[in-house]
GROMACS .gro file of C-alpha atoms in nm:
model
  188
    1MET     CA    1  -1.525   1.406   1.809
    2GLU     CA    2  -1.472   1.406   2.180
    3ASN     CA    3  -1.110   1.323   2.248
    4ILE     CA    4  -1.190   1.253   2.639
    5PRO     CA    5  -1.439   0.960   2.672
    6LYS     CA    6  -1.707   0.990   2.934
    7LEU     CA    7  -1.663   0.603   3.007
    8ARG     CA    8  -1.294   0.494   3.127
    9PHE     CA    9  -1.139   0.258   3.347
   10PRO     CA   10  -1.062   0.387   3.681
   11GLU     CA   11  -0.671   0.365   3.637
   12PHE     CA   12  -0.706   0.578   3.310
   13LYS     CA   13  -0.935   0.826   3.452
   14ASP     CA   14  -0.674   1.121   3.501
   15THR     CA   15  -0.470   1.022   3.203
   16ASP     CA   16  -0.385   1.220   2.849
   17ALA     CA   17  -0.678   1.249   2.587
   18TRP     CA   18  -0.723   1.037   2.308
   19GLU     CA   19  -0.550   1.147   1.998
   20GLN     CA   20  -0.736   1.168   1.651
   21ARG     CA   21  -0.535   0.999   1.382
   22ARG     CA   22  -0.594   0.865   1.031
   23LEU     CA   23  -0.587   0.474   1.018
   24GLY     CA   24  -0.326   0.482   0.735
   25GLU     CA   25  -0.097   0.675   0.958
   26VAL     CA   26  -0.080   0.416   1.227
   27LYS     CA   27  -0.139   0.093   1.079
   28ASP     CA   28   0.002  -0.074   0.750
   29VAL     CA   29  -0.305  -0.096   0.539
   30ARG     CA   30  -0.325  -0.304   0.208
   31ASP     CA   31  -0.556  -0.540   0.035
   32GLY     CA   32  -0.557  -0.872  -0.165
   33THR     CA   33  -0.555  -0.970  -0.503
   34HIS     CA   34  -0.771  -0.832  -0.749
   35ASP     CA   35  -0.688  -1.105  -0.994
   36SER     CA   36  -0.881  -1.383  -1.045
   37PRO     CA   37  -0.667  -1.713  -1.010
   38LYS     CA   38  -0.763  -2.028  -1.144
   39TYR     CA   39  -0.963  -2.247  -0.888
   40ILE     CA   40  -0.861  -2.598  -0.810
   41GLU     CA   41  -1.030  -2.888  -0.625
   42THR     CA   42  -0.797  -2.878  -0.332
   43GLY     CA   43  -0.511  -2.654  -0.232
   44PHE     CA   44  -0.483  -2.310  -0.031
   45PRO     CA   45  -0.849  -2.134   0.073
   46LEU     CA   46  -0.887  -1.796  -0.114
   47ILE     CA   47  -1.085  -1.583   0.131
   48THR     CA   48  -1.335  -1.321  -0.031
   49SER     CA   49  -1.616  -1.095   0.163
   50LYS     CA   50  -1.851  -1.389   0.144
   51ASN     CA   51  -1.621  -1.569   0.381
   52LEU     CA   52  -1.610  -1.282   0.647
   53THR     CA   53  -1.918  -1.309   0.902
   54SER     CA   54  -1.981  -1.134   1.241
   55GLU     CA   55  -1.858  -1.458   1.378
   56GLY     CA   56  -1.531  -1.477   1.191
   57LEU     CA   57  -1.398  -1.671   0.916
   58ASP     CA   58  -1.626  -1.901   0.739
   59PHE     CA   59  -1.451  -2.192   0.550
   60SER     CA   60  -1.795  -2.382   0.414
   61ASP     CA   61  -1.816  -2.239   0.105
   62ILE     CA   62  -1.427  -2.171   0.015
   63SER     CA   63  -1.278  -2.176  -0.328
   64TYR     CA   64  -0.909  -2.333  -0.353
   65ILE     CA   65  -0.600  -2.206  -0.540
   66SER     CA   66  -0.269  -2.355  -0.633
   67GLU     CA   67   0.063  -2.309  -0.427
   68ASP     CA   68   0.212  -2.089  -0.691
   69ASP     CA   69  -0.107  -1.853  -0.688
   70TYR     CA   70  -0.095  -1.849  -0.304
   71ASN     CA   71   0.265  -1.758  -0.300
   72LYS     CA   72   0.209  -1.465  -0.553
   73ILE     CA   73  -0.095  -1.317  -0.366
   74ASN     CA   74   0.110  -1.354  -0.039
   75GLU     CA   75   0.428  -1.168  -0.182
   76ARG     CA   76   0.226  -0.836  -0.104
   77SER     CA   77  -0.064  -0.924   0.122
   78LYS     CA   78   0.039  -1.222   0.332
   79VAL     CA   79  -0.228  -1.265   0.633
   80GLU     CA   80  -0.096  -1.369   0.977
   81ILE     CA   81  -0.257  -1.435   1.268
   82GLY     CA   82  -0.346  -1.101   1.470
   83ASP     CA   83  -0.383  -0.890   1.139
   84ILE     CA   84  -0.747  -0.775   1.073
   85ILE     CA   85  -0.944  -0.840   0.739
   86PHE     CA   86  -1.262  -0.706   0.598
   87GLY     CA   87  -1.453  -0.693   0.278
   88MET     CA   88  -1.400  -0.389   0.043
   89ILE     CA   89  -1.578  -0.506  -0.272
   90GLY     CA   90  -1.922  -0.632  -0.272
   91THR     CA   91  -2.024  -0.689   0.096
   92ILE     CA   92  -1.812  -0.416   0.273
   93GLY     CA   93  -1.708  -0.475   0.613
   94ASN     CA   94  -1.765  -0.763   0.871
   95PRO     CA   95  -1.406  -0.717   1.009
   96VAL     CA   96  -1.232  -1.050   1.119
   97LEU     CA   97  -0.963  -1.047   1.397
   98VAL     CA   98  -0.766  -1.333   1.189
   99ASP     CA   99  -0.694  -1.650   1.429
  100LYS     CA  100  -0.571  -1.883   1.164
  101ASP     CA  101  -0.362  -1.847   0.872
  102ARG     CA  102  -0.241  -2.022   0.553
  103PHE     CA  103  -0.508  -1.883   0.325
  104ALA     CA  104  -0.489  -1.572   0.068
  105ILE     CA  105  -0.751  -1.297   0.019
  106LYS     CA  106  -0.911  -1.156  -0.280
  107ASN     CA  107  -1.091  -0.774  -0.281
  108VAL     CA  108  -1.035  -0.797   0.111
  109ALA     CA  109  -0.867  -0.538   0.310
  110LEU     CA  110  -0.578  -0.617   0.538
  111LEU     CA  111  -0.477  -0.435   0.823
  112LYS     CA  112  -0.138  -0.574   0.969
  113ASN     CA  113  -0.073  -0.652   1.330
  114ASN     CA  114   0.186  -0.355   1.381
  115GLY     CA  115   0.184   0.010   1.440
  116SER     CA  116   0.100   0.211   1.721
  117ILE     CA  117  -0.267   0.063   1.764
  118ARG     CA  118  -0.327  -0.292   1.907
  119ASN     CA  119  -0.560  -0.474   1.667
  120GLN     CA  120  -0.742  -0.615   1.959
  121PHE     CA  121  -0.840  -0.274   2.015
  122LEU     CA  122  -0.880  -0.155   1.680
  123ILE     CA  123  -1.120  -0.441   1.609
  124GLN     CA  124  -1.378  -0.308   1.843
  125ILE     CA  125  -1.369   0.048   1.659
  126LEU     CA  126  -1.413  -0.161   1.300
  127GLN     CA  127  -1.705  -0.346   1.461
  128SER     CA  128  -1.866  -0.057   1.586
  129SER     CA  129  -2.153   0.166   1.454
  130ILE     CA  130  -1.888   0.457   1.399
  131PHE     CA  131  -1.716   0.260   1.136
  132GLU     CA  132  -2.025   0.100   0.958
  133LYS     CA  133  -2.151   0.463   0.943
  134TYR     CA  134  -1.830   0.562   0.764
  135ILE     CA  135  -1.843   0.270   0.539
  136ARG     CA  136  -2.201   0.382   0.413
  137LYS     CA  137  -2.101   0.720   0.355
  138GLU     CA  138  -1.767   0.637   0.168
  139ASN     CA  139  -1.858   0.337  -0.032
  140ALA     CA  140  -1.887   0.429  -0.401
  141GLY     CA  141  -2.007   0.218  -0.721
  142GLY     CA  142  -2.323   0.139  -0.877
  143THR     CA  143  -2.414  -0.204  -0.860
  144GLN     CA  144  -2.120  -0.339  -0.721
  145LYS     CA  145  -2.040  -0.116  -0.395
  146PHE     CA  146  -1.673  -0.099  -0.308
  147LEU     CA  147  -1.441   0.105  -0.055
  148GLY     CA  148  -1.093   0.219  -0.181
  149LEU     CA  149  -0.743   0.170   0.021
  150SER     CA  150  -0.739   0.570   0.038
  151GLN     CA  151  -1.079   0.581   0.193
  152ILE     CA  152  -0.990   0.291   0.428
  153ARG     CA  153  -0.648   0.489   0.508
  154ASN     CA  154  -0.827   0.821   0.561
  155PHE     CA  155  -1.058   0.653   0.837
  156CYS     CA  156  -1.029   0.891   1.143
  157LEU     CA  157  -1.044   0.761   1.477
  158LEU     CA  158  -0.954   0.853   1.846
  159VAL     CA  159  -0.644   0.658   1.986
  160PRO     CA  160  -0.552   0.588   2.356
  161SER     CA  161  -0.232   0.502   2.512
  162LEU     CA  162  -0.092   0.180   2.456
  163PRO     CA  163  -0.177   0.043   2.798
  164GLU     CA  164  -0.535   0.178   2.786
  165GLN     CA  165  -0.582   0.024   2.435
  166GLU     CA  166  -0.449  -0.297   2.603
  167ARG     CA  167  -0.707  -0.294   2.875
  168ILE     CA  168  -0.999  -0.219   2.620
  169GLY     CA  169  -0.888  -0.482   2.406
  170ALA     CA  170  -0.867  -0.739   2.641
  171PHE     CA  171  -1.213  -0.631   2.820
  172PHE     CA  172  -1.387  -0.670   2.512
  173GLN     CA  173  -1.221  -1.008   2.420
  174THR     CA  174  -1.321  -1.146   2.755
  175LEU     CA  175  -1.681  -1.007   2.696
  176ASP     CA  176  -1.694  -1.160   2.355
  177ALA     CA  177  -1.571  -1.500   2.512
  178THR     CA  178  -1.854  -1.476   2.759
  179ILE     CA  179  -2.124  -1.386   2.512
  180ALA     CA  180  -1.992  -1.689   2.278
  181SER     CA  181  -1.997  -1.928   2.573
  182HIS     CA  182  -2.364  -1.840   2.684
  183GLN     CA  183  -2.468  -1.863   2.307
  184ARG     CA  184  -2.332  -2.231   2.293
  185LYS     CA  185  -2.489  -2.307   2.622
  186PHE     CA  186  -2.848  -2.186   2.475
  187LEU     CA  187  -2.793  -2.361   2.142
  188ASN     CA  188  -2.731  -2.692   2.309
   0.00000   0.00000   0.00000
């Protein structure tokens, strides 16, 4: 892994090399429940890997749980705006930068919005071919594929300074918004 990227924003051309780190060293990595709470007609949404798409969270085919189950799950894996979630059992991947809350997660990895990496930067790495290749190499299981927390925590990545992370994250957020805008115009 090269630690000095070939392409950089001009203001970072003569700055330090990126550091190689394990995800678990720089992020609080958790997962949702593995229990099967009782589903009810209405209540709090329970997000599983089927609800994670390349466009974000999909609430069209959602199961609901009670407030008691929601609170129990959220004691250890409360999802907040700015966190990243992705599937770790069945359909692995489809990382999403969370822009809404008040739901619980099941069999989904949770990367809290803290630590020395900005999630706006990290989401770009997790949506890249680098992470997809890591997932394909590391997933286990026969008919039901899974990626364990230790494997997620051991994912190695290169980390730039915070100002460079913020610049890269903002650039891609703007680019993603522009692409989405053009896609909406094309579809209408």
